């Protein structure tokens, strides 16, 4: 699968920076968004590692020590939810989300650019809706002091916060990618795969 226009535009900007052509670099705001996405990608990885370690602790306490556990299962669930949502912008930055590129590869460069912009706009609209409703859910949990029904009684607003935060960061990364798709150099658009050539 070829890289997206955004990924290729980034690659072109990085090549230009290495060659001393600083004019090819994307605006500072877009580079800051990408740095923020990377930071939260690392945080998501740390959360996954923590969930693995907590699972090992739970197995040891139950299997070896023979005692019941209270908080471990919930903690692993909440950490994995948080890692999934907070990792969204980093995966988007790497173009790691599933995508079908058959139609883009059949279009000329201008058509690929228009299609990329339209897809980004639709994704931004959907992500904005998720951000809105995620914020409402978080606010309800915060205002009403919701807690889990377990013995641990974990405050649910902490977990619900990952929904608007994750989708908010994802929205920022999508806006950065929209800029790359709309204003990246023409050579930043992916070329059709030879094996998929209409000829």
PDB file of C-alpha atoms in Angstrom:
ATOM      1  CA  UNK A   1       0.000   0.000   0.000  1.00  0.00           C
ATOM      2  CA  UNK A   2       1.442   3.403  -0.961  1.00  0.00           C
ATOM      3  CA  UNK A   3       1.883   6.146   1.559  1.00  0.00           C
ATOM      4  CA  UNK A   4      -0.836   8.761   1.840  1.00  0.00           C
ATOM      5  CA  UNK A   5      -0.407  12.321   0.546  1.00  0.00           C
ATOM      6  CA  UNK A   6       0.123  13.475   4.128  1.00  0.00           C
ATOM      7  CA  UNK A   7       2.849  10.925   4.798  1.00  0.00           C
ATOM      8  CA  UNK A   8       4.584  11.688   1.498  1.00  0.00           C
ATOM      9  CA  UNK A   9       4.356  15.428   2.116  1.00  0.00           C
ATOM     10  CA  UNK A  10       5.990  14.898   5.483  1.00  0.00           C
ATOM     11  CA  UNK A  11       8.722  12.813   3.875  1.00  0.00           C
ATOM     12  CA  UNK A  12       9.319  15.550   1.304  1.00  0.00           C
ATOM     13  CA  UNK A  13       9.501  18.193   4.021  1.00  0.00           C
ATOM     14  CA  UNK A  14      11.986  16.125   6.008  1.00  0.00           C
ATOM     15  CA  UNK A  15      14.131  15.587   2.873  1.00  0.00           C
ATOM     16  CA  UNK A  16      14.042  19.311   2.197  1.00  0.00           C
ATOM     17  CA  UNK A  17      15.123  20.037   5.766  1.00  0.00           C
ATOM     18  CA  UNK A  18      18.053  17.625   5.399  1.00  0.00           C
ATOM     19  CA  UNK A  19      19.031  19.309   2.137  1.00  0.00           C
ATOM     20  CA  UNK A  20      18.960  22.712   3.818  1.00  0.00           C
ATOM     21  CA  UNK A  21      15.747  23.856   2.103  1.00  0.00           C
ATOM     22  CA  UNK A  22      13.876  24.984   5.198  1.00  0.00           C
ATOM     23  CA  UNK A  23      11.118  26.520   3.079  1.00  0.00           C
ATOM     24  CA  UNK A  24       9.754  23.021   2.470  1.00  0.00           C
ATOM     25  CA  UNK A  25       9.074  22.429   6.155  1.00  0.00           C
ATOM     26  CA  UNK A  26       5.445  22.419   7.281  1.00  0.00           C
ATOM     27  CA  UNK A  27       4.298  25.246   9.573  1.00  0.00           C
ATOM     28  CA  UNK A  28       5.393  25.174  13.205  1.00  0.00           C
ATOM     29  CA  UNK A  29       1.834  24.492  14.407  1.00  0.00           C
ATOM     30  CA  UNK A  30       1.658  21.300  12.335  1.00  0.00           C
ATOM     31  CA  UNK A  31       5.031  20.117  13.600  1.00  0.00           C
ATOM     32  CA  UNK A  32       3.842  20.800  17.165  1.00  0.00           C
ATOM     33  CA  UNK A  33       0.701  18.719  16.557  1.00  0.00           C
ATOM     34  CA  UNK A  34       2.811  15.847  15.264  1.00  0.00           C
ATOM     35  CA  UNK A  35       5.113  16.084  18.289  1.00  0.00           C
ATOM     36  CA  UNK A  36       2.059  15.992  20.565  1.00  0.00           C
ATOM     37  CA  UNK A  37       0.761  12.922  18.732  1.00  0.00           C
ATOM     38  CA  UNK A  38       4.110  11.221  19.270  1.00  0.00           C
ATOM     39  CA  UNK A  39       4.078  12.035  22.995  1.00  0.00           C
ATOM     40  CA  UNK A  40       0.636  10.484  23.403  1.00  0.00           C
ATOM     41  CA  UNK A  41       1.712   7.509  21.308  1.00  0.00           C
ATOM     42  CA  UNK A  42       4.512   6.885  23.798  1.00  0.00           C
ATOM     43  CA  UNK A  43       2.046   7.349  26.671  1.00  0.00           C
ATOM     44  CA  UNK A  44      -0.281   4.768  25.089  1.00  0.00           C
ATOM     45  CA  UNK A  45       2.619   2.317  24.823  1.00  0.00           C
ATOM     46  CA  UNK A  46       3.455   2.868  28.500  1.00  0.00           C
ATOM     47  CA  UNK A  47      -0.190   2.207  29.416  1.00  0.00           C
ATOM     48  CA  UNK A  48      -0.126  -1.070  27.486  1.00  0.00           C
ATOM     49  CA  UNK A  49       3.084  -2.079  29.259  1.00  0.00           C
ATOM     50  CA  UNK A  50       1.529  -1.187  32.618  1.00  0.00           C
ATOM     51  CA  UNK A  51      -1.521  -3.324  31.818  1.00  0.00           C
ATOM     52  CA  UNK A  52       0.734  -6.294  31.001  1.00  0.00           C
ATOM     53  CA  UNK A  53       2.639  -5.895  34.282  1.00  0.00           C
ATOM     54  CA  UNK A  54      -0.596  -5.573  36.265  1.00  0.00           C
ATOM     55  CA  UNK A  55      -1.910  -8.729  34.593  1.00  0.00           C
ATOM     56  CA  UNK A  56       1.256 -10.581  35.601  1.00  0.00           C
ATOM     57  CA  UNK A  57       0.843  -9.299  39.164  1.00  0.00           C
ATOM     58  CA  UNK A  58      -2.777 -10.475  39.209  1.00  0.00           C
ATOM     59  CA  UNK A  59      -1.809 -13.948  37.980  1.00  0.00           C
ATOM     60  CA  UNK A  60       0.929 -14.188  40.608  1.00  0.00           C
ATOM     61  CA  UNK A  61      -1.374 -13.066  43.436  1.00  0.00           C
ATOM     62  CA  UNK A  62      -4.139 -15.484  42.451  1.00  0.00           C
ATOM     63  CA  UNK A  63      -2.116 -18.469  41.270  1.00  0.00           C
ATOM     64  CA  UNK A  64       0.890 -18.388  43.581  1.00  0.00           C
ATOM     65  CA  UNK A  65      -0.215 -16.487  46.657  1.00  0.00           C
ATOM     66  CA  UNK A  66      -3.785 -17.789  46.541  1.00  0.00           C
ATOM     67  CA  UNK A  67      -5.403 -14.467  47.382  1.00  0.00           C
ATOM     68  CA  UNK A  68      -8.204 -12.632  45.609  1.00  0.00           C
ATOM     69  CA  UNK A  69      -7.572  -9.436  43.692  1.00  0.00           C
ATOM     70  CA  UNK A  70      -9.647  -6.277  43.865  1.00  0.00           C
ATOM     71  CA  UNK A  71      -8.438  -3.649  41.433  1.00  0.00           C
ATOM     72  CA  UNK A  72      -6.270  -5.393  38.851  1.00  0.00           C
ATOM     73  CA  UNK A  73      -8.897  -6.480  36.306  1.00  0.00           C
ATOM     74  CA  UNK A  74     -10.540  -3.072  36.241  1.00  0.00           C
ATOM     75  CA  UNK A  75      -7.203  -1.304  36.009  1.00  0.00           C
ATOM     76  CA  UNK A  76      -6.193  -3.378  32.976  1.00  0.00           C
ATOM     77  CA  UNK A  77      -9.517  -2.668  31.247  1.00  0.00           C
ATOM     78  CA  UNK A  78      -9.271   1.069  31.893  1.00  0.00           C
ATOM     79  CA  UNK A  79      -5.625   1.204  30.807  1.00  0.00           C
ATOM     80  CA  UNK A  80      -6.378  -0.593  27.547  1.00  0.00           C
ATOM     81  CA  UNK A  81      -9.316   1.715  26.813  1.00  0.00           C
ATOM     82  CA  UNK A  82      -7.110   4.726  27.500  1.00  0.00           C
ATOM     83  CA  UNK A  83      -4.239   3.381  25.406  1.00  0.00           C
ATOM     84  CA  UNK A  84      -6.567   2.729  22.466  1.00  0.00           C
ATOM     85  CA  UNK A  85      -8.070   6.212  22.518  1.00  0.00           C
ATOM     86  CA  UNK A  86      -4.940   8.196  23.379  1.00  0.00           C
ATOM     87  CA  UNK A  87      -2.995   6.298  20.729  1.00  0.00           C
ATOM     88  CA  UNK A  88      -5.383   7.362  17.936  1.00  0.00           C
ATOM     89  CA  UNK A  89      -3.421  10.473  16.860  1.00  0.00           C
ATOM     90  CA  UNK A  90      -0.095   8.638  16.775  1.00  0.00           C
ATOM     91  CA  UNK A  91      -1.510   5.850  14.618  1.00  0.00           C
ATOM     92  CA  UNK A  92      -2.998   8.506  12.318  1.00  0.00           C
ATOM     93  CA  UNK A  93       0.366  10.246  12.111  1.00  0.00           C
ATOM     94  CA  UNK A  94       1.967   6.955  11.010  1.00  0.00           C
ATOM     95  CA  UNK A  95      -0.948   6.302   8.605  1.00  0.00           C
ATOM     96  CA  UNK A  96      -1.561   3.055  10.478  1.00  0.00           C
ATOM     97  CA  UNK A  97      -5.356   3.032  10.314  1.00  0.00           C
ATOM     98  CA  UNK A  98      -6.915   0.616   7.855  1.00  0.00           C
ATOM     99  CA  UNK A  99      -7.527   2.155   4.470  1.00  0.00           C
ATOM    100  CA  UNK A 100      -8.484   1.001   0.982  1.00  0.00           C
ATOM    101  CA  UNK A 101      -6.356   2.596  -1.728  1.00  0.00           C
ATOM    102  CA  UNK A 102      -7.801   0.996  -4.881  1.00  0.00           C
ATOM    103  CA  UNK A 103      -9.784   4.078  -5.972  1.00  0.00           C
ATOM    104  CA  UNK A 104      -7.049   6.646  -5.138  1.00  0.00           C
ATOM    105  CA  UNK A 105      -4.506   4.672  -7.169  1.00  0.00           C
ATOM    106  CA  UNK A 106      -6.813   4.757 -10.215  1.00  0.00           C
ATOM    107  CA  UNK A 107      -7.158   8.559 -10.124  1.00  0.00           C
ATOM    108  CA  UNK A 108      -4.829  11.218 -11.546  1.00  0.00           C
ATOM    109  CA  UNK A 109      -2.907  13.376  -9.027  1.00  0.00           C
ATOM    110  CA  UNK A 110      -5.568  16.095  -8.875  1.00  0.00           C
ATOM    111  CA  UNK A 111      -8.298  13.511  -8.340  1.00  0.00           C
ATOM    112  CA  UNK A 112      -6.267  11.851  -5.575  1.00  0.00           C
ATOM    113  CA  UNK A 113      -5.799  15.208  -3.871  1.00  0.00           C
ATOM    114  CA  UNK A 114      -9.519  16.028  -4.045  1.00  0.00           C
ATOM    115  CA  UNK A 115     -10.463  12.576  -2.769  1.00  0.00           C
ATOM    116  CA  UNK A 116      -7.956  12.822   0.103  1.00  0.00           C
ATOM    117  CA  UNK A 117      -9.381  16.204   1.148  1.00  0.00           C
ATOM    118  CA  UNK A 118     -12.980  14.916   0.996  1.00  0.00           C
ATOM    119  CA  UNK A 119     -12.124  11.832   3.056  1.00  0.00           C
ATOM    120  CA  UNK A 120     -10.316  13.970   5.630  1.00  0.00           C
ATOM    121  CA  UNK A 121     -13.285  16.335   5.902  1.00  0.00           C
ATOM    122  CA  UNK A 122     -15.710  13.436   6.437  1.00  0.00           C
ATOM    123  CA  UNK A 123     -13.408  11.909   9.060  1.00  0.00           C
ATOM    124  CA  UNK A 124     -13.046  15.261  10.809  1.00  0.00           C
ATOM    125  CA  UNK A 125     -16.855  15.628  10.967  1.00  0.00           C
ATOM    126  CA  UNK A 126     -17.269  12.163  12.484  1.00  0.00           C
ATOM    127  CA  UNK A 127     -14.425  12.723  14.939  1.00  0.00           C
ATOM    128  CA  UNK A 128     -15.934  16.062  15.965  1.00  0.00           C
ATOM    129  CA  UNK A 129     -19.210  14.299  16.798  1.00  0.00           C
ATOM    130  CA  UNK A 130     -17.349  11.694  18.874  1.00  0.00           C
ATOM    131  CA  UNK A 131     -15.507  14.484  20.675  1.00  0.00           C
ATOM    132  CA  UNK A 132     -18.793  16.279  21.468  1.00  0.00           C
ATOM    133  CA  UNK A 133     -20.567  13.230  22.861  1.00  0.00           C
ATOM    134  CA  UNK A 134     -17.417  12.020  24.608  1.00  0.00           C
ATOM    135  CA  UNK A 135     -17.198  15.360  26.417  1.00  0.00           C
ATOM    136  CA  UNK A 136     -20.846  15.073  27.497  1.00  0.00           C
ATOM    137  CA  UNK A 137     -20.212  11.584  28.879  1.00  0.00           C
ATOM    138  CA  UNK A 138     -17.109  12.748  30.748  1.00  0.00           C
ATOM    139  CA  UNK A 139     -18.901  15.784  32.158  1.00  0.00           C
ATOM    140  CA  UNK A 140     -21.797  13.681  33.439  1.00  0.00           C
ATOM    141  CA  UNK A 141     -19.408  11.286  35.175  1.00  0.00           C
ATOM    142  CA  UNK A 142     -17.518  14.221  36.712  1.00  0.00           C
ATOM    143  CA  UNK A 143     -20.573  16.203  37.824  1.00  0.00           C
ATOM    144  CA  UNK A 144     -22.439  13.222  39.283  1.00  0.00           C
ATOM    145  CA  UNK A 145     -19.439  11.539  40.838  1.00  0.00           C
ATOM    146  CA  UNK A 146     -19.956   8.232  39.070  1.00  0.00           C
ATOM    147  CA  UNK A 147     -17.858   5.336  40.323  1.00  0.00           C
ATOM    148  CA  UNK A 148     -17.470   1.745  39.207  1.00  0.00           C
ATOM    149  CA  UNK A 149     -19.744  -0.762  40.903  1.00  0.00           C
ATOM    150  CA  UNK A 150     -16.832  -2.866  42.117  1.00  0.00           C
ATOM    151  CA  UNK A 151     -15.228  -2.929  45.556  1.00  0.00           C
ATOM    152  CA  UNK A 152     -12.540  -0.629  44.209  1.00  0.00           C
ATOM    153  CA  UNK A 153     -15.145   2.061  43.350  1.00  0.00           C
ATOM    154  CA  UNK A 154     -12.887   3.719  40.778  1.00  0.00           C
ATOM    155  CA  UNK A 155     -13.955   7.262  39.703  1.00  0.00           C
ATOM    156  CA  UNK A 156     -15.272   6.787  36.174  1.00  0.00           C
ATOM    157  CA  UNK A 157     -14.559  10.336  35.033  1.00  0.00           C
ATOM    158  CA  UNK A 158     -10.871   9.423  34.797  1.00  0.00           C
ATOM    159  CA  UNK A 159     -11.628   6.689  32.284  1.00  0.00           C
ATOM    160  CA  UNK A 160     -14.262   8.733  30.445  1.00  0.00           C
ATOM    161  CA  UNK A 161     -11.788  11.588  30.071  1.00  0.00           C
ATOM    162  CA  UNK A 162      -9.833   9.464  27.603  1.00  0.00           C
ATOM    163  CA  UNK A 163     -12.735   9.698  25.111  1.00  0.00           C
ATOM    164  CA  UNK A 164     -12.781  13.492  24.532  1.00  0.00           C
ATOM    165  CA  UNK A 165      -9.025  13.754  25.044  1.00  0.00           C
ATOM    166  CA  UNK A 166      -8.232  10.978  22.583  1.00  0.00           C
ATOM    167  CA  UNK A 167     -10.669  12.187  19.936  1.00  0.00           C
ATOM    168  CA  UNK A 168      -9.584  15.794  20.478  1.00  0.00           C
ATOM    169  CA  UNK A 169      -5.958  14.885  19.796  1.00  0.00           C
ATOM    170  CA  UNK A 170      -7.060  12.734  16.870  1.00  0.00           C
ATOM    171  CA  UNK A 171      -8.977  15.721  15.474  1.00  0.00           C
ATOM    172  CA  UNK A 172      -5.847  17.903  15.696  1.00  0.00           C
ATOM    173  CA  UNK A 173      -3.814  15.299  13.819  1.00  0.00           C
ATOM    174  CA  UNK A 174      -6.548  15.019  11.179  1.00  0.00           C
ATOM    175  CA  UNK A 175      -6.473  18.795  10.702  1.00  0.00           C
ATOM    176  CA  UNK A 176      -2.710  18.611  10.236  1.00  0.00           C
ATOM    177  CA  UNK A 177      -3.156  15.807   7.703  1.00  0.00           C
ATOM    178  CA  UNK A 178      -5.841  17.841   5.927  1.00  0.00           C
ATOM    179  CA  UNK A 179      -3.292  20.618   5.462  1.00  0.00           C
ATOM    180  CA  UNK A 180      -0.750  18.144   4.066  1.00  0.00           C
ATOM    181  CA  UNK A 181      -3.356  16.646   1.721  1.00  0.00           C
ATOM    182  CA  UNK A 182      -4.610  20.032   0.493  1.00  0.00           C
ATOM    183  CA  UNK A 183      -1.362  22.003   0.275  1.00  0.00           C
ATOM    184  CA  UNK A 184       1.379  19.378  -0.046  1.00  0.00           C
ATOM    185  CA  UNK A 185       3.501  19.392  -3.165  1.00  0.00           C
ATOM    186  CA  UNK A 186       2.020  17.532  -6.185  1.00  0.00           C
ATOM    187  CA  UNK A 187       4.854  14.991  -6.038  1.00  0.00           C
ATOM    188  CA  UNK A 188       3.752  14.186  -2.480  1.00  0.00           C
ATOM    189  CA  UNK A 189       0.701  12.351  -3.822  1.00  0.00           C
ATOM    190  CA  UNK A 190       1.122   8.576  -4.057  1.00  0.00           C
ATOM    191  CA  UNK A 191       1.860   7.087  -7.443  1.00  0.00           C
ATOM    192  CA  UNK A 192      -0.262   4.168  -8.705  1.00  0.00           C
ATOM    193  CA  UNK A 193       1.141   0.707  -8.057  1.00  0.00           C
ATOM    194  CA  UNK A 194       2.541  -0.803 -11.294  1.00  0.00           C
ATOM    195  CA  UNK A 195       0.662  -4.040 -10.642  1.00  0.00           C
ATOM    196  CA  UNK A 196      -2.595  -2.075 -10.430  1.00  0.00           C
ATOM    197  CA  UNK A 197      -2.050  -0.092 -13.607  1.00  0.00           C
ATOM    198  CA  UNK A 198      -5.200   0.222 -15.771  1.00  0.00           C
ATOM    199  CA  UNK A 199      -3.047  -0.858 -18.757  1.00  0.00           C
TER     200      UNK A 199
END
